[in-house]
Coordinates of C-alpha atoms in Angstrom, one line a residue:
X170 CA 27.7 2.1 -2.1
X171 CA 26.6 5.3 -0.3
X172 CA 25.5 4.9 3.3
X173 CA 22.9 7.6 4.2
X174 CA 22.3 9.4 7.4
X175 CA 18.7 8.7 8.3
X176 CA 17.0 11.9 9.6
X177 CA 13.7 13.4 10.4
X178 CA 11.9 16.4 8.8
X179 CA 10.3 18.5 11.6
X180 CA 9.1 22.1 11.3
X181 CA 10.8 22.6 7.9
X182 CA 14.3 21.4 9.0
X183 CA 16.2 18.1 8.8
X184 CA 17.1 16.8 12.2
X185 CA 18.7 13.9 14.0
X186 CA 16.5 11.9 16.2
X187 CA 16.9 11.3 20.0
X188 CA 15.4 7.9 20.0
X189 CA 16.8 4.4 19.5
X190 CA 19.5 3.7 16.9
X191 CA 18.2 1.9 13.8
X192 CA 19.9 0.5 10.7
X193 CA 18.4 0.3 7.1
X194 CA 19.8 -2.7 5.2
X195 CA 19.6 -3.9 1.6
X196 CA 17.4 -7.1 1.7
X197 CA 19.2 -8.4 -1.5
X198 CA 22.5 -8.1 0.3
X199 CA 22.1 -7.6 4.0
X200 CA 25.8 -6.7 4.4
X201 CA 25.1 -3.5 2.4
X202 CA 24.1 -0.8 4.9
X203 CA 21.7 1.6 3.2
X204 CA 21.7 4.0 6.2
X205 CA 21.9 4.5 9.9
X206 CA 20.3 7.0 12.3
X207 CA 18.4 7.4 15.5
X208 CA 14.6 7.1 15.5
X209 CA 12.3 9.7 16.8
X210 CA 11.8 10.1 20.5
X211 CA 8.6 11.1 22.3
X212 CA 9.9 14.7 22.4
X213 CA 10.5 14.6 18.6
X214 CA 7.0 13.5 18.0
X215 CA 5.7 16.2 20.3
X216 CA 7.7 18.8 18.4
X217 CA 6.3 17.5 15.1
X218 CA 2.7 17.9 16.3
X219 CA 3.4 21.3 17.7
X220 CA 4.7 22.3 14.3
X221 CA 1.8 20.8 12.5
X222 CA -0.7 22.5 14.7
X223 CA 1.0 25.9 14.4
X224 CA 1.1 25.6 10.6
X225 CA -2.5 24.5 10.2
X226 CA -4.3 27.8 10.1
X227 CA -1.9 29.3 7.6
X228 CA -2.0 26.2 5.4
X229 CA -5.7 25.7 5.4
X230 CA -6.3 29.3 4.4
X231 CA -3.7 29.2 1.6
X232 CA -5.6 29.2 -1.7
X233 CA -6.2 25.7 -3.0
X234 CA -4.5 26.5 -6.3
X235 CA -1.4 27.6 -4.4
X236 CA -1.4 24.3 -2.4
X237 CA -1.9 22.4 -5.6
X238 CA 1.0 24.2 -7.3
X239 CA 3.4 22.9 -4.6
X240 CA 2.2 19.3 -5.2
X241 CA 2.7 19.8 -8.9
X242 CA 6.3 21.1 -8.5
X243 CA 7.0 18.1 -6.1
X244 CA 5.8 15.8 -8.9
X245 CA 8.2 17.3 -11.3
X246 CA 11.1 16.9 -8.8
X247 CA 10.2 13.2 -8.3
X248 CA 10.1 12.7 -12.1
X249 CA 13.5 14.4 -12.4
X250 CA 15.0 11.8 -10.0
X251 CA 12.8 8.9 -11.0
X252 CA 15.6 6.6 -12.1
X253 CA 17.9 7.5 -9.2
X254 CA 15.3 7.3 -6.5
X255 CA 13.9 4.1 -8.1
X256 CA 17.3 2.5 -7.8
X257 CA 17.4 3.5 -4.1
X258 CA 13.9 2.0 -3.6
X259 CA 15.0 -1.3 -5.1
X260 CA 18.1 -1.3 -2.9
X261 CA 16.2 -0.4 0.2
X262 CA 13.0 -2.4 -0.2
X263 CA 13.8 -5.2 -2.5
X264 CA 11.4 -4.5 -5.3
X265 CA 12.9 -5.1 -8.8
X266 CA 14.4 -2.1 -10.5
X267 CA 11.7 -1.8 -13.2
X268 CA 9.0 -2.0 -10.6
X269 CA 10.7 0.5 -8.3
X270 CA 11.2 3.1 -11.1
X271 CA 7.6 2.6 -12.2
X272 CA 6.4 3.1 -8.6
X273 CA 8.4 6.3 -8.3
X274 CA 6.9 7.7 -11.4
X275 CA 3.5 6.6 -10.2
X276 CA 4.0 8.7 -7.0
X277 CA 4.5 11.8 -9.2
X278 CA 1.3 11.1 -11.1
X279 CA -0.6 10.7 -7.8
X280 CA 0.5 14.2 -6.7
X281 CA -0.5 15.6 -10.1
X282 CA -3.9 14.0 -9.9
X283 CA -4.7 15.5 -6.5
X284 CA -3.4 18.8 -7.5
X285 CA -6.0 18.8 -10.3
X286 CA -8.7 17.3 -8.1
X287 CA -8.8 20.2 -5.8
X288 CA -9.9 22.4 -8.7
X289 CA -13.2 20.4 -9.0
X290 CA -16.4 21.2 -7.3
X291 CA -16.1 20.6 -3.5
X292 CA -19.4 21.7 -2.2
X293 CA -22.9 22.5 -3.3
X294 CA -25.9 24.8 -3.1
X295 CA -29.4 23.4 -2.1
X296 CA -32.8 24.9 -2.2
X297 CA -34.3 25.8 1.2
X298 CA -37.9 25.3 2.2
X299 CA -37.7 28.8 3.8
X300 CA -38.2 31.9 1.8
X301 CA -35.1 34.0 1.4
X302 CA -32.7 31.3 2.4
X303 CA -30.1 29.1 0.6
X304 CA -28.4 26.0 2.0
X305 CA -24.7 25.6 1.3
X306 CA -22.6 22.5 1.9
X307 CA -18.9 23.3 2.2
X308 CA -15.8 21.2 2.7
X309 CA -13.0 22.1 5.0
X310 CA -9.8 20.5 6.3
X311 CA -9.9 18.1 9.2
X312 CA -6.8 19.4 11.0
X313 CA -3.6 17.5 11.9
X314 CA -3.5 14.1 10.3
X315 CA -1.4 11.2 11.6
X316 CA -0.2 9.0 8.7
X317 CA 1.4 5.6 9.1
X318 CA 2.5 3.9 5.9
X319 CA 3.9 0.4 5.1
X320 CA 7.1 -0.8 3.5
X321 CA 5.8 -2.4 0.4
X322 CA 5.0 0.7 -1.6
X323 CA 7.4 3.2 0.1
X324 CA 6.7 6.2 -2.1
X325 CA 3.4 5.6 -3.8
X326 CA 1.3 4.8 -0.7
X327 CA 2.6 7.9 1.1
X328 CA 1.7 9.8 -2.1
X329 CA -1.9 8.6 -2.1
X330 CA -2.3 9.5 1.6
X331 CA -0.4 12.7 1.9
X332 CA -1.3 14.3 -1.5
X333 CA -5.1 14.6 -0.7
X334 CA -4.3 15.4 3.0
X335 CA -2.1 18.3 2.0
X336 CA -4.0 19.6 -1.0
X337 CA -7.3 19.8 1.0
X338 CA -5.5 22.0 3.7
X339 CA -4.5 19.5 6.4
X340 CA -1.1 19.3 8.1
X341 CA 0.6 15.9 8.7
X342 CA 2.8 14.0 11.1
X343 CA 4.0 10.9 9.1
X344 CA 5.7 7.8 10.2
X345 CA 6.8 5.4 7.4
X346 CA 7.7 1.8 7.9
X347 CA 11.0 1.1 9.7
X348 CA 12.4 -0.6 6.6
X349 CA 12.1 2.3 4.2
X350 CA 13.2 5.5 5.8
X351 CA 15.3 6.6 2.8
X352 CA 12.4 6.8 0.3
X353 CA 10.4 8.6 2.9
X354 CA 13.1 11.2 3.1
X355 CA 13.1 11.5 -0.7
X356 CA 9.4 12.1 -0.7
X357 CA 9.6 14.8 2.0
X358 CA 12.6 16.3 0.2
X359 CA 10.6 16.7 -3.0
X360 CA 7.9 18.6 -1.1
X361 CA 10.4 20.7 0.7
X362 CA 12.1 21.7 -2.5
X363 CA 8.7 22.4 -4.0
X364 CA 8.1 25.1 -1.4
X365 CA 6.0 23.4 1.2
X366 CA 5.8 25.7 4.3
X367 CA 7.5 24.7 7.5
X368 CA 5.4 22.5 9.7
X369 CA 2.9 21.4 7.1
X370 CA 4.6 18.0 6.7
X371 CA 6.6 16.4 9.5
X372 CA 8.4 13.1 9.0
X373 CA 9.3 11.0 12.0
X374 CA 11.2 7.8 11.4
X375 CA 11.8 4.9 13.8
X376 CA 10.4 1.9 15.5
X377 CA 6.7 1.0 15.9
X378 CA 6.7 3.0 19.2
X379 CA 6.8 6.1 17.0
X380 CA 3.5 5.1 15.4
X381 CA 2.1 4.4 18.8
X382 CA 3.1 8.0 19.9
X383 CA 1.3 9.4 16.9
X384 CA -1.9 7.5 17.5
X385 CA -2.0 8.4 21.2
X386 CA -1.0 12.0 20.7
X387 CA -3.6 14.6 22.1
X388 CA -3.1 16.8 19.0
X389 CA -4.0 14.2 16.3
X390 CA -7.3 14.9 14.6
X391 CA -7.5 11.8 12.4
X392 CA -5.3 8.8 11.5
X393 CA -4.7 7.1 8.2
X394 CA -3.0 3.7 8.3
X395 CA -2.0 0.9 6.0
X396 CA -0.8 -2.3 7.5
X397 CA -1.9 -5.5 9.1
X398 CA -5.5 -6.2 10.2
X399 CA -4.4 -6.9 13.7
X400 CA -2.6 -3.7 14.2
X401 CA -5.2 -1.7 12.4
X402 CA -8.0 -2.9 14.6
X403 CA -5.9 -2.1 17.7
X404 CA -5.4 1.5 16.5
X405 CA -9.0 1.8 15.5
X406 CA -10.2 0.8 18.9
X407 CA -7.9 3.2 20.6
X408 CA -9.0 6.1 18.4
X409 CA -12.7 5.2 18.6
X410 CA -12.5 5.5 22.4
X411 CA -11.4 9.1 21.9
X412 CA -13.8 9.9 19.0
X413 CA -11.0 10.3 16.4
X414 CA -11.6 9.2 12.8
X415 CA -9.6 6.3 11.4
X416 CA -8.9 5.1 7.9
X417 CA -7.4 1.7 7.6
X418 CA -6.3 -0.2 4.5
X419 CA -5.6 -3.6 6.1
X420 CA -4.8 -7.2 5.1
X421 CA -5.8 -9.4 2.2
X422 CA -6.0 -13.0 1.2
X423 CA -6.9 -12.5 -2.4
X424 CA -8.1 -15.2 -4.8
X425 CA -7.9 -15.7 -8.5
X426 CA -10.7 -17.8 -10.0
X427 CA -9.8 -19.6 -13.2
X428 CA -13.0 -20.9 -14.9
X429 CA -13.3 -23.7 -17.5
X430 CA -13.5 -21.3 -20.5
X431 CA -10.5 -19.1 -19.4
X432 CA -7.7 -18.1 -21.8
X433 CA -5.1 -20.2 -20.0
X434 CA -2.1 -18.4 -21.4
X435 CA -3.5 -15.1 -20.1
X436 CA -4.6 -16.6 -16.7
X437 CA -1.2 -18.2 -16.1
X438 CA 0.7 -15.0 -16.8
X439 CA -1.6 -12.8 -14.7
X440 CA -1.8 -15.2 -11.8
X441 CA 2.0 -15.4 -11.8
X442 CA 2.3 -11.6 -11.9
X443 CA -0.3 -11.3 -9.1
X444 CA 1.4 -13.9 -6.9
X445 CA 5.1 -13.4 -7.5
X446 CA 5.7 -9.8 -8.5
X447 CA 7.2 -7.8 -5.5
X448 CA 7.8 -11.3 -3.9
X449 CA 4.1 -11.4 -3.1
X450 CA 4.4 -8.4 -0.7
X451 CA 1.2 -6.6 -1.8
X452 CA -2.0 -6.4 0.1
X453 CA -3.6 -7.2 -3.3
X454 CA -1.3 -10.1 -4.2
X455 CA -2.8 -13.4 -5.4
X456 CA -2.3 -15.9 -2.6
X457 CA -5.2 -18.3 -3.3
X458 CA -6.0 -19.8 -6.7
X459 CA -9.3 -21.5 -7.4
X460 CA -9.4 -23.4 -10.7
X461 CA -12.1 -25.3 -12.5
X462 CA -11.4 -29.1 -12.5
X463 CA -11.8 -29.2 -16.3
X464 CA -8.7 -27.1 -16.9
X465 CA -6.9 -27.6 -13.5
X466 CA -4.2 -30.1 -14.6
X467 CA -3.2 -28.0 -17.6
X468 CA -3.3 -24.7 -15.7
X469 CA -1.2 -26.1 -12.9
X470 CA 1.3 -27.6 -15.4
X471 CA 1.7 -24.2 -17.1
X472 CA 1.8 -22.2 -13.8
X473 CA 4.6 -24.5 -12.5
X474 CA 6.6 -23.9 -15.7
X475 CA 6.1 -20.2 -15.4
X476 CA 7.1 -20.2 -11.7
X477 CA 10.3 -22.2 -12.5
X478 CA 11.2 -19.6 -15.2
X479 CA 11.2 -16.6 -12.8
X480 CA 14.6 -15.2 -12.4
X481 CA 15.2 -14.4 -8.7
X482 CA 18.1 -12.2 -7.5
X483 CA 19.4 -8.8 -6.5
X484 CA 16.6 -6.3 -7.0
X485 CA 18.9 -3.8 -8.9
X486 CA 19.8 -6.4 -11.5
X487 CA 17.8 -5.5 -14.6
X488 CA 17.5 -9.2 -15.6
X489 CA 15.7 -10.2 -12.3
X490 CA 12.0 -10.7 -12.2
X491 CA 11.6 -11.2 -8.4
X492 CA 13.7 -9.8 -5.5
X493 CA 13.8 -10.7 -1.9
X494 CA 11.3 -10.2 0.9
X495 CA 11.9 -7.2 3.0
X496 CA 13.9 -8.4 6.0
X497 CA 15.1 -11.5 8.0
X498 CA 11.9 -11.7 10.0
X499 CA 9.7 -11.8 6.9
X500 CA 12.1 -14.4 5.4
X501 CA 12.0 -16.7 8.4
X502 CA 8.2 -16.4 8.8
X503 CA 7.5 -17.4 5.2
X504 CA 10.2 -20.1 5.2
X505 CA 8.7 -21.6 8.3
X506 CA 5.2 -21.7 6.6
X507 CA 6.7 -23.5 3.6
X508 CA 8.3 -26.1 5.9
X509 CA 4.9 -26.7 7.5
X510 CA 3.2 -26.9 4.0
X511 CA 5.7 -29.5 2.8
X512 CA 5.0 -31.7 5.9
X513 CA 1.2 -31.3 5.6
X514 CA -1.3 -33.0 3.3
X515 CA -0.8 -30.3 0.6
X516 CA 0.7 -31.4 -2.7
X517 CA 3.8 -29.4 -3.9
X518 CA 3.1 -28.3 -7.5
X519 CA 6.2 -26.3 -7.5
X520 CA 8.1 -25.8 -4.2
X521 CA 11.9 -25.6 -4.4
X522 CA 13.9 -26.1 -1.3
X523 CA 15.3 -23.0 0.3
X524 CA 18.3 -21.4 -1.3
X525 CA 21.3 -23.0 0.4
X526 CA 24.3 -21.3 -1.1
X527 CA 25.5 -18.3 -3.0
X528 CA 24.0 -14.8 -3.1
X529 CA 20.4 -16.1 -2.8
X530 CA 21.3 -17.8 0.4
X531 CA 22.9 -14.6 1.8
X532 CA 19.9 -12.4 1.0
X533 CA 16.3 -12.6 2.1
X534 CA 15.1 -14.6 -0.9
X535 CA 12.2 -17.1 -1.0
X536 CA 11.6 -19.2 -4.1
X537 CA 8.2 -18.8 -5.8
X538 CA 6.1 -21.7 -4.5
X539 CA 2.7 -23.4 -5.4
X540 CA 0.8 -26.0 -3.4
X541 CA -2.4 -27.7 -4.1
X542 CA -4.3 -27.8 -0.9
X543 CA -6.2 -30.6 0.9
X544 CA -9.9 -29.9 0.4
X545 CA -10.8 -31.2 3.9
X546 CA -8.0 -29.3 5.6
X547 CA -6.6 -26.5 3.4
X548 CA -4.6 -25.0 6.3
X549 CA -2.8 -21.7 6.7
X550 CA -2.0 -21.2 3.0
X551 CA -5.7 -20.8 2.5
X552 CA -6.6 -18.6 5.4
X553 CA -3.6 -16.7 6.7
X554 CA -2.0 -13.6 5.0
X555 CA 1.6 -14.8 4.4
X556 CA 2.9 -11.9 2.5
X557 CA 5.3 -13.9 0.4
X558 CA 5.6 -15.5 -3.0
X559 CA 3.4 -18.5 -2.2
X560 CA 0.0 -19.6 -3.5
X561 CA -2.4 -22.3 -2.4
X562 CA -4.6 -23.9 -5.0
X563 CA -8.1 -25.6 -4.8
X564 CA -10.2 -27.2 -7.5
X565 CA -13.9 -26.6 -8.1
X566 CA -16.6 -28.1 -10.4
X567 CA -18.7 -25.0 -11.1
X568 CA -18.7 -21.3 -11.3
X569 CA -21.0 -21.1 -8.2
X570 CA -18.6 -23.3 -6.2
X571 CA -15.7 -21.1 -7.3
X572 CA -17.4 -17.9 -6.2
X573 CA -18.2 -19.5 -2.9
X574 CA -14.5 -20.3 -2.3
X575 CA -13.5 -16.8 -3.3
X576 CA -15.8 -15.6 -0.5
X577 CA -14.4 -18.2 1.9
X578 CA -12.2 -15.6 3.7
X579 CA -12.5 -13.0 6.4
X580 CA -10.7 -10.6 4.0
X581 CA -12.4 -8.8 1.2
X582 CA -9.9 -6.7 -0.7
X583 CA -9.3 -7.9 -4.3
X584 CA -10.0 -10.8 -6.6
X585 CA -9.3 -11.8 -10.2
X586 CA -11.6 -13.8 -12.4
X587 CA -10.5 -15.4 -15.7
X588 CA -13.3 -16.3 -18.1
X589 CA -14.4 -15.6 -21.7
X590 CA -18.1 -15.8 -20.7
X591 CA -20.1 -12.7 -20.1
X592 CA -22.6 -14.4 -17.8
X593 CA -19.9 -15.8 -15.5
X594 CA -18.1 -12.4 -15.4
X595 CA -21.3 -10.7 -14.4
X596 CA -22.1 -13.3 -11.8
X597 CA -18.6 -12.8 -10.3
X598 CA -19.0 -9.0 -10.3
X599 CA -22.4 -9.3 -8.5
X600 CA -21.6 -12.1 -6.0
X601 CA -18.0 -11.8 -5.0
X602 CA -17.7 -9.7 -1.8
X603 CA -14.5 -7.7 -2.3
X604 CA -13.7 -4.1 -2.9
X605 CA -11.8 -4.6 -6.1
X606 CA -12.7 -7.1 -8.9
X607 CA -10.5 -7.8 -11.9
X608 CA -11.8 -9.6 -14.9
X609 CA -9.0 -11.2 -16.9
X610 CA -6.2 -9.3 -15.2
X611 CA -4.1 -9.8 -12.1
X612 CA -5.6 -9.2 -8.6
X613 CA -2.7 -6.9 -7.8
X614 CA -3.1 -3.4 -9.2
X615 CA -5.0 -0.2 -8.5
X616 CA -5.4 3.0 -10.6
X617 CA -5.0 6.3 -8.9
X618 CA -8.2 7.9 -10.2
X619 CA -10.8 5.4 -8.8
X620 CA -11.6 4.4 -5.2
X621 CA -9.5 1.7 -3.6
X622 CA -10.3 -0.4 -0.5
X623 CA -11.9 -3.6 0.6
X624 CA -14.5 -5.0 3.0
X625 CA -14.5 -7.3 6.0
X626 CA -11.1 -7.6 7.6
X627 CA -9.4 -5.7 4.8
X628 CA -10.6 -2.2 5.6
X629 CA -12.0 0.2 8.1
X630 CA -13.3 3.7 7.3
X631 CA -13.5 5.5 4.0
X632 CA -11.9 4.3 0.8
X633 CA -8.7 5.8 -0.6
X634 CA -7.6 7.2 -4.0
X635 CA -9.5 9.0 -6.6
X636 CA -12.3 11.5 -5.6
X637 CA -13.0 9.2 -2.7
X638 CA -9.9 10.4 -1.0
X639 CA -11.4 13.7 0.0
X640 CA -14.1 12.0 2.1
X641 CA -11.6 11.3 4.9
X642 CA -9.4 14.4 4.6
X643 CA -12.3 16.9 4.6
X644 CA -15.3 17.4 6.7
X645 CA -18.5 18.9 5.5
X646 CA -20.5 21.8 7.1
X647 CA -24.0 22.6 6.2
X648 CA -24.7 26.3 6.1
X649 CA -28.1 27.9 6.2
X650 CA -27.7 31.4 4.6
X651 CA -30.2 34.2 4.8
X652 CA -29.6 37.5 3.1

């Protein structure tokens, strides 16, 4: 298969980096090298910021409709290459082909949404207590945005950060996750081909040190980040000391609550999708399941059958339902947690041994796994974000007890509740402390036109997506106007 040269996009040109060498591998078959290159050096990051600062005034004063037109053309380019780039996404990241193609198309839709959103009202006129005066509230671009994006949605998360940043007139220096440089290049390529002016978007690939250089750079005006809570809090503290705004979409330990009156066929399928799709590598993935004792035995029996039926294999195989985790480090971390779970007081509902031979042993594959946890000592499967296809289960005797266990987490991103009762659904909506509540659908999932984000350890700063996106990427000015 094609081996790509991994490059950077700085000031409108594709360039080799001057930093450390890095290799992009296929997690389904690690012997397959997707690409090689050199990461960005400190000088490369400096040049990216210089370009972004130089381009800012010209871009922010470009008419909003002209900026939006570039995003719309980029969306068309992504759609034209959806199948091709989706296959590259599956090869590079390990998401199944159908998910990867769907994500690529979703990125195009995000660009279109924000291209249209900039046409809506962005300010207001207020009455003044003073005669002959009007008060205006206007929005304007923040400046140079530092963007750091994760591996698990390598084209759609960049789209939902960069689209509003760009359409509202900001310029960007962007570092994607080390594991997904090719899809980042594809996204930048679409914007370049759509006519984005030089310096407006600058892509710098490489190790975490590149992200550190973005965060600490004197020219950065705001930083948007998706990643772990630990890293996000470190970044937020560093930026706060300098008075620089931060937006962080951080970790999750999401629960699904299955009540006694739930449609069990629906609940089993949606929990399985939430837990095992993308190998559990979603901040909104289901990793805790709370089930009413009246239906627990039957629910667990059916969930085990569903987990056993999942076809695991090469992400580009169209018959596969679950691919690998992203790299050797993720594989070893999740595998070690499973070893500890098997030796603990947890009961294995469905927990196959690690793949010992063949293609699944060669790649970074983890079998879907389900453990019922000890009520007195539920352990790390209950409290720690594992980011793999593993769920821990606990039983409850009432809706109130179930809601209390949903809230038994420092995280507060997403939850799913399965019930046919309106009263229980309303109680869950009112009392569960998370940013996203699903009633009778999987915890993993977010639409582009509504706000997305959590509470507690799951988020810092303004929410993302929908009209909420402009809150971070614009600042308001109140104008007192006399004739």
